[in-house]
Amino acid sequence: MTGEAVAAADGELRCPWGLSTEDYLWYHDTEWGRPVRGDDALFERLCLEAFQSGLSWLTILRRREGFRSAFARFSIPAVAAFTDADRERLLADEGIIRNRAKVDATMANARTLAGWRAGELDELIWSYAPDPVGRPAPKTLADVPAVTTESTALAKELKKRGLRFIGPTTAYALMQACGLVDDHLADCVSRPTPA
């Protein structure tokens, strides 16, 4: 595989990773790279990206409903109120990734975010979106970075404000998933046509 856009069964060109499974195809075509706004929605993506660290994104996608159920649909106030009993429940829940450090970070992050004003997480994350002007569309997967100066700065700011389990690579994956950057390949059908 060259890393270039590939024709799918419907004849449309897509990013090659999006064709490896039906789960990826749906995620690629309907969600990845599209703008996500709102504190709880961004908290969910931040948590899922942290849980993905060291694992396949497919593992997370296939357990996403389990995560949503286990973590109160990622309502920041609800997760912030989780107790030690909730922690033990989560660590026994086979519908999620039962990693103690990631569970603890999710609960701690919710407690931190519960002290922020409404909209503050959304504003902070989106303030690190790079200007798309002059940012060329990647032609191959090799043109897609794993880390950028913006993701490094975002991770640093989130850590400074007390959030855990977020580094520059996780921050960039969040930026890609939530539409702060558009890393669909230049020939991909999911890349918006310039106005």
XYZ file of N, CA and C in Angstrom:
585
model
N 0.851 -1.178 0.000
C 0.000 0.000 0.000
C 0.893 1.236 0.000
N 0.597 2.152 -0.886
C 1.428 3.339 -1.033
C 1.052 4.452 -0.067
N -0.082 4.337 0.561
C -0.533 5.407 1.447
C -1.360 6.448 0.736
N -1.622 6.241 -0.546
C -2.465 7.160 -1.302
C -3.929 6.762 -1.136
N -4.837 7.665 -1.508
C -6.258 7.349 -1.451
C -6.537 6.124 -2.327
N -7.473 5.291 -1.860
C -7.774 4.018 -2.512
C -9.260 3.984 -2.859
N -9.580 3.392 -4.007
C -10.980 3.256 -4.405
C -11.656 2.179 -3.567
N -12.808 2.526 -3.037
C -13.605 1.571 -2.260
C -14.553 0.839 -3.200
N -15.360 -0.059 -2.671
C -16.307 -0.838 -3.474
C -17.278 0.061 -4.230
N -17.568 1.244 -3.660
C -18.483 2.171 -4.335
C -17.792 3.026 -5.395
N -16.479 2.794 -5.589
C -15.718 3.524 -6.588
C -15.140 4.839 -6.106
N -15.517 5.281 -4.910
C -15.016 6.539 -4.359
C -13.647 6.329 -3.714
N -12.779 7.333 -3.859
C -11.463 7.290 -3.235
C -11.573 7.682 -1.767
N -10.863 6.928 -0.925
C -10.862 7.206 0.509
C -9.462 7.007 1.064
N -9.247 7.547 2.273
C -8.010 7.284 2.989
C -7.897 5.770 3.191
N -6.729 5.172 2.943
C -6.637 3.710 2.988
C -7.010 3.087 4.330
N -6.715 3.770 5.439
C -7.069 3.191 6.740
C -8.574 3.037 6.890
N -9.346 3.875 6.216
C -10.794 3.838 6.322
C -11.446 2.654 5.645
N -10.668 1.898 4.887
C -11.233 0.760 4.148
C -10.921 -0.582 4.783
N -10.195 -0.586 5.884
C -9.744 -1.870 6.441
C -10.853 -2.664 7.130
N -11.870 -2.001 7.675
C -13.011 -2.691 8.291
C -14.257 -1.837 8.096
N -15.427 -2.446 8.255
C -16.686 -1.694 8.178
C -16.753 -0.631 9.267
N -16.217 -0.969 10.460
C -16.214 0.011 11.553
C -15.429 1.246 11.162
N -14.250 1.048 10.574
C -13.430 2.179 10.157
C -14.100 2.947 9.014
N -14.713 2.243 8.088
C -15.358 2.908 6.961
C -16.439 3.863 7.457
N -17.279 3.383 8.368
C -18.332 4.237 8.906
C -17.720 5.428 9.639
N -16.741 5.177 10.509
C -16.101 6.247 11.283
C -15.436 7.265 10.356
N -14.706 6.775 9.365
C -14.035 7.645 8.402
C -15.034 8.527 7.662
N -16.127 7.927 7.191
C -17.073 8.647 6.338
C -18.007 9.579 7.102
N -18.268 9.304 8.372
C -19.293 10.073 9.068
C -18.792 10.919 10.227
N -17.604 10.626 10.743
C -17.204 11.310 11.973
C -15.794 11.892 11.950
N -14.808 11.121 11.562
C -13.419 11.555 11.679
C -13.170 12.819 10.857
N -12.601 13.816 11.500
C -12.266 15.056 10.814
C -13.395 16.066 10.750
N -14.554 15.712 11.290
C -15.668 16.655 11.300
C -15.690 17.396 12.635
N -16.015 18.683 12.622
C -15.948 19.479 13.853
C -16.817 18.935 14.980
N -16.210 18.827 16.142
C -16.894 18.420 17.367
C -16.810 19.604 18.319
N -17.955 20.016 18.817
C -18.007 21.147 19.747
C -18.753 20.717 21.004
N -18.483 21.402 22.098
C -19.154 21.142 23.368
C -18.229 20.439 24.343
N -18.292 20.864 25.591
C -17.389 20.329 26.613
C -17.511 18.825 26.784
N -18.736 18.307 26.933
C -18.893 16.863 27.149
C -18.452 16.064 25.927
N -18.785 16.542 24.735
C -18.392 15.834 23.508
C -16.867 15.797 23.372
N -16.210 16.898 23.685
C -14.748 16.927 23.608
C -14.115 16.125 24.745
N -14.756 16.115 25.916
C -14.281 15.280 27.016
C -14.324 13.807 26.603
N -15.404 13.399 25.956
C -15.487 12.013 25.470
C -14.315 11.698 24.548
N -14.069 12.547 23.572
C -13.008 12.274 22.600
C -11.639 12.277 23.280
N -11.444 13.201 24.214
C -10.188 13.264 24.962
C -9.974 11.966 25.732
N -11.022 11.482 26.380
C -10.928 10.227 27.138
C -10.673 9.044 26.222
N -11.417 8.955 25.127
C -11.245 7.822 24.215
C -9.852 7.809 23.595
N -9.330 8.980 23.240
C -7.970 9.040 22.691
C -6.959 8.587 23.741
N -7.171 8.942 24.999
C -6.270 8.500 26.067
C -6.359 6.985 26.251
N -7.574 6.446 26.231
C -7.730 4.996 26.363
C -7.102 4.271 25.177
N -7.090 4.900 24.011
C -6.519 4.278 22.816
C -5.001 4.177 22.886
N -4.374 5.023 23.645
C -2.912 5.056 23.720
C -2.345 3.650 23.907
N -1.529 3.224 22.956
C -0.916 1.903 23.003
C -1.784 0.805 22.412
N -2.971 1.148 21.955
C -3.896 0.160 21.401
C -4.338 0.588 20.005
N -5.075 -0.265 19.355
C -5.670 0.057 18.060
C -6.918 0.908 18.279
N -7.134 1.902 17.416
C -8.343 2.701 17.502
C -9.570 1.826 17.288
N -9.428 0.765 16.513
C -10.536 -0.152 16.274
C -11.021 -0.776 17.583
N -10.105 -1.071 18.496
C -10.465 -1.609 19.806
C -11.381 -0.637 20.539
N -11.072 0.650 20.455
C -11.880 1.670 21.125
C -13.234 1.827 20.421
N -13.217 1.893 19.094
C -14.473 2.037 18.354
C -15.450 0.923 18.696
N -14.949 -0.276 18.759
C -15.826 -1.424 19.014
C -16.335 -1.470 20.452
N -15.730 -0.709 21.346
C -16.171 -0.660 22.746
C -16.771 0.698 23.107
N -16.977 1.522 22.113
C -17.405 2.890 22.384
C -18.709 2.962 23.167
N -19.697 2.166 22.802
C -20.960 2.192 23.538
C -20.763 1.705 24.969
N -19.861 0.751 25.152
C -19.534 0.312 26.505
C -18.922 1.438 27.324
N -18.019 2.197 26.702
C -17.427 3.360 27.370
C -18.507 4.382 27.722
N -19.387 4.663 26.764
C -20.427 5.669 27.005
C -21.325 5.256 28.165
N -21.676 3.990 28.196
C -22.512 3.496 29.284
C -21.769 3.549 30.621
N -20.535 3.092 30.629
C -19.749 3.035 31.870
C -19.433 4.416 32.422
N -19.236 5.385 31.536
C -18.832 6.727 31.960
C -19.960 7.760 31.815
N -21.190 7.336 32.054
C -22.337 8.257 32.113
C -22.410 9.162 30.887
N -22.195 8.572 29.711
C -22.224 9.309 28.429
C -21.223 10.464 28.426
N -20.209 10.362 29.268
C -19.133 11.349 29.381
C -19.628 12.724 29.816
N -20.661 12.724 30.635
C -21.099 13.962 31.282
C -20.027 14.327 32.310
N -19.424 15.485 32.151
C -18.350 15.887 33.057
C -18.818 15.918 34.515
N -19.961 16.543 34.831
C -20.387 16.543 36.234
C -20.645 15.135 36.778
N -21.215 14.268 35.960
C -21.507 12.906 36.423
C -20.224 12.139 36.715
N -19.256 12.199 35.805
C -17.996 11.470 36.012
C -17.217 12.089 37.172
N -17.300 13.405 37.328
C -16.619 14.075 38.444
C -17.149 13.593 39.792
N -18.387 13.149 39.814
C -19.007 12.674 41.061
C -18.770 11.179 41.313
N -18.068 10.499 40.409
C -17.799 9.072 40.605
C -17.035 8.862 41.918
N -17.335 7.748 42.554
C -16.745 7.395 43.840
C -15.752 6.241 43.677
N -15.165 5.823 44.777
C -14.287 4.649 44.750
C -15.051 3.411 44.288
N -16.319 3.317 44.640
C -17.142 2.181 44.187
C -17.284 2.209 42.666
N -17.451 3.411 42.093
C -17.522 3.530 40.631
C -16.202 3.103 40.000
N -15.110 3.495 40.615
C -13.791 3.112 40.110
C -13.676 1.592 40.060
N -14.076 0.920 41.114
C -14.011 -0.548 41.147
C -14.946 -1.158 40.106
N -16.117 -0.549 39.940
C -17.055 -1.003 38.903
C -16.416 -0.906 37.520
N -15.759 0.216 37.259
C -15.112 0.424 35.961
C -13.989 -0.585 35.731
N -13.214 -0.844 36.764
C -12.099 -1.776 36.626
C -12.563 -3.220 36.433
N -13.830 -3.489 36.708
C -14.389 -4.827 36.501
C -15.228 -4.913 35.220
N -15.411 -3.787 34.540
C -16.296 -3.708 33.379
C -15.596 -4.220 32.121
N -16.034 -5.359 31.609
C -15.421 -5.952 30.415
C -15.781 -5.208 29.134
N -16.703 -4.257 29.219
C -17.099 -3.489 28.040
C -16.184 -2.325 27.730
N -15.184 -2.090 28.594
C -14.233 -0.999 28.379
C -12.811 -1.555 28.500
N -11.826 -0.690 28.345
C -10.433 -1.038 28.603
C -10.217 -0.824 30.092
N -9.874 -1.889 30.800
C -9.780 -1.818 32.256
C -8.351 -1.512 32.697
N -7.882 -0.353 32.300
C -6.541 0.095 32.642
C -6.664 1.075 33.808
N -6.098 0.717 34.933
C -6.239 1.498 36.167
C -5.796 2.957 35.974
N -4.641 3.155 35.348
C -4.129 4.523 35.176
C -5.060 5.351 34.294
N -5.636 4.750 33.260
C -6.523 5.475 32.358
C -7.871 5.754 33.015
N -8.383 4.811 33.777
C -9.629 5.028 34.514
C -9.426 6.156 35.530
N -8.327 6.083 36.281
C -8.044 7.118 37.282
C -7.885 8.490 36.626
N -7.202 8.542 35.484
C -7.015 9.815 34.785
C -8.349 10.378 34.308
N -9.235 9.517 33.816
C -10.544 9.980 33.344
C -11.337 10.603 34.489
N -11.340 9.929 35.628
C -12.069 10.466 36.784
C -11.427 11.759 37.291
N -10.107 11.791 37.366
C -9.406 12.990 37.825
C -9.617 14.148 36.853
N -9.571 13.867 35.558
C -9.785 14.917 34.565
C -11.192 15.496 34.668
N -12.180 14.630 34.901
C -13.555 15.125 35.054
C -13.658 16.038 36.271
N -12.992 15.666 37.346
C -13.030 16.510 38.554
C -12.383 17.870 38.281
N -11.292 17.860 37.549
C -10.641 19.118 37.188
C -11.558 19.958 36.311
N -12.128 19.331 35.274
C -12.969 20.064 34.324
C -14.260 20.562 34.959
N -14.736 19.872 35.989
C -15.962 20.311 36.670
C -15.781 21.691 37.305
N -14.540 22.076 37.558
C -14.257 23.388 38.119
C -14.103 24.481 37.069
N -14.129 24.110 35.798
C -14.016 25.100 34.727
C -15.397 25.670 34.429
N -15.420 26.847 33.837
C -16.705 27.422 33.449
C -17.221 26.703 32.194
N -18.513 26.749 31.992
C -19.125 26.109 30.829
C -18.513 26.670 29.546
N -18.137 25.795 28.645
C -17.559 26.192 27.360
C -16.062 26.388 27.383
N -15.444 26.333 28.540
C -14.009 26.616 28.629
C -13.157 25.542 27.944
N -13.530 24.268 28.099
C -12.764 23.201 27.432
C -12.872 23.354 25.922
N -14.076 23.598 25.444
C -14.302 23.792 24.012
C -13.449 24.961 23.496
N -13.509 26.077 24.177
C -12.746 27.262 23.748
C -11.249 26.991 23.754
N -10.778 26.345 24.813
C -9.342 26.076 24.916
C -8.871 25.172 23.779
N -9.541 24.050 23.591
C -9.107 23.110 22.550
C -9.154 23.774 21.184
N -10.259 24.440 20.862
C -10.383 25.045 19.535
C -9.443 26.229 19.322
N -8.932 26.808 20.400
C -7.976 27.912 20.238
C -6.650 27.417 19.658
N -6.436 26.104 19.671
C -5.203 25.531 19.124
C -5.366 25.006 17.699
N -6.516 25.213 17.106
C -6.718 24.795 15.711
C -5.834 25.645 14.809
N -4.986 25.017 14.013
C -4.128 25.808 13.125
C -4.937 26.432 11.990
N -4.441 27.519 11.480
C -5.073 28.168 10.336
C -4.967 27.232 9.140
N -6.100 26.839 8.540
C -6.023 25.906 7.403
C -5.431 26.530 6.142
N -5.415 27.865 6.095
C -4.849 28.541 4.925
C -3.346 28.256 4.875
N -2.901 27.791 3.735
C -1.485 27.481 3.567
C -1.100 26.106 4.086
N -2.069 25.355 4.614
C -1.807 23.995 5.085
C -2.234 23.041 3.981
N -1.278 22.497 3.242
C -1.651 21.664 2.090
C -2.332 20.362 2.520
N -3.244 19.914 1.692
C -3.902 18.626 1.924
C -2.873 17.522 1.747
N -2.824 16.564 2.681
C -1.854 15.475 2.518
C -2.202 14.609 1.301
N -1.189 14.268 0.534
C -1.401 13.425 -0.649
C -1.309 11.942 -0.308
N -0.461 11.615 0.680
C -0.302 10.232 1.128
C -0.292 10.210 2.654
N -0.398 9.019 3.214
C -0.345 8.894 4.669
C 0.992 9.379 5.225
N 2.040 9.288 4.432
C 3.359 9.753 4.866
C 3.379 11.266 5.086
N 2.435 11.981 4.487
C 2.348 13.438 4.650
C 1.595 13.858 5.914
N 1.029 12.889 6.627
C 0.237 13.187 7.824
C 1.140 13.079 9.050
N 1.304 14.176 9.797
C 2.181 14.132 10.970
C 1.535 13.391 12.137
N 2.348 12.970 13.081
C 1.843 12.369 14.318
C 1.761 13.416 15.418
N 2.564 14.471 15.269
C 2.665 15.542 16.258
C 2.894 16.844 15.502
N 2.355 17.931 16.023
C 2.601 19.254 15.447
C 2.944 20.225 16.575
N 3.392 21.394 16.212
C 3.662 22.395 17.248
C 2.382 22.737 18.007
N 1.239 22.758 17.291
C -0.032 23.063 17.944
C -0.435 21.956 18.922
N -0.255 20.690 18.527
C -0.641 19.598 19.433
C 0.282 19.545 20.647
N 1.540 19.877 20.440
C 2.483 19.924 21.557
C 2.083 21.028 22.532
N 1.731 22.185 21.991
C 1.313 23.311 22.839
C -0.008 23.007 23.550
N -0.953 22.363 22.851
C -2.231 22.006 23.457
C -2.020 21.022 24.606
N -1.220 19.988 24.384
C -0.947 19.004 25.441
C -0.305 19.680 26.650
N 0.631 20.562 26.387
C 1.313 21.272 27.477
C 0.325 22.116 28.279
N -0.568 22.818 27.590
C -1.553 23.666 28.279
C -2.550 22.827 29.076
N -3.011 21.711 28.513
C -3.945 20.842 29.232
C -3.287 20.274 30.490
N -2.024 19.873 30.378
C -1.301 19.363 31.546
C -1.116 20.463 32.589
N -0.774 21.647 32.130
C -0.577 22.788 33.038
C -1.855 23.077 33.826
N -2.992 22.844 33.184
C -4.282 23.089 33.838
C -4.780 21.881 34.628
N -3.942 20.858 34.749
C -4.261 19.749 35.632
C -4.777 18.486 34.987
N -4.869 18.439 33.653
C -5.356 17.217 33.006
C -4.225 16.207 32.851
N -4.595 14.940 32.919
C -3.619 13.849 32.880
C -3.834 12.973 31.659
N -2.786 12.221 31.335
C -2.796 11.215 30.264
C -3.036 11.850 28.906
N -2.380 12.975 28.674
C -2.470 13.648 27.376
C -1.090 14.128 26.985
N -0.610 13.619 25.863
C 0.666 14.052 25.322
C 0.451 14.627 23.938
N 1.517 15.069 23.284
C 1.383 15.683 21.961
C 0.763 14.777 20.900
N 1.067 13.471 20.936
C 0.500 12.552 19.942
C -0.994 12.364 20.187
N -1.370 12.190 21.450
C -2.790 12.057 21.787
C -3.529 13.342 21.447
N -2.908 14.482 21.719
C -3.533 15.770 21.398
C -3.726 15.912 19.890
N -2.753 15.440 19.095
C -2.926 15.556 17.643
C -4.016 14.616 17.143
N -4.091 13.416 17.699
C -5.167 12.488 17.323
C -6.522 13.107 17.649
N -6.609 13.791 18.775
C -7.836 14.498 19.147
C -8.144 15.583 18.113
N -7.138 16.344 17.721
C -7.328 17.416 16.747
C -7.825 16.861 15.416
N -7.274 15.714 15.005
C -7.730 15.078 13.764
C -9.170 14.598 13.892
N -9.453 13.881 14.972
C -10.770 13.276 15.152
C -11.865 14.323 15.280
N -11.544 15.465 15.877
C -12.553 16.490 16.176
C -12.595 17.625 15.168
N -11.871 17.486 14.061
C -11.976 18.449 12.976
C -11.191 19.727 13.142
N -10.270 19.779 14.112
C -9.424 20.968 14.223
C -8.456 21.032 13.060
N -8.117 19.873 12.526
C -7.324 19.763 11.309
C -8.050 18.796 10.385
N -7.822 18.921 9.106
C -8.410 17.994 8.137
C -7.285 17.190 7.508
N -7.119 15.966 7.994
C -6.071 15.105 7.453
C -6.609 14.024 6.523
N -7.837 14.209 6.020
C -8.275 13.336 4.927
C -7.343 13.621 3.754
N -6.947 12.585 3.058
C -6.031 12.769 1.932
C -6.671 13.642 0.855
N -5.834 14.268 0.063
C -6.289 15.239 -0.939
C -7.362 14.669 -1.868
N -7.228 13.392 -2.237
C -8.186 12.777 -3.168
C -9.341 12.070 -2.466
N -9.398 12.127 -1.164
C -10.438 11.422 -0.414
C -11.801 12.073 -0.590
N -12.825 11.265 -0.776
C -14.183 11.758 -0.946
C -14.683 12.509 0.286
N -14.116 12.219 1.448
C -14.550 12.884 2.680
C -13.899 14.245 2.892
N -12.959 14.610 2.056
C -12.331 15.924 2.197
C -13.249 16.948 1.541
N -13.624 18.006 2.283
C -14.522 19.003 1.687
C -13.893 19.675 0.467
N -14.737 19.961 -0.484
C -14.292 20.672 -1.674
C -14.110 22.145 -1.315
N -12.969 22.743 -1.675
C -12.761 24.162 -1.351
C -13.842 25.042 -1.993
N -14.235 26.057 -1.272
C -15.282 26.971 -1.767
C -14.743 27.880 -2.832
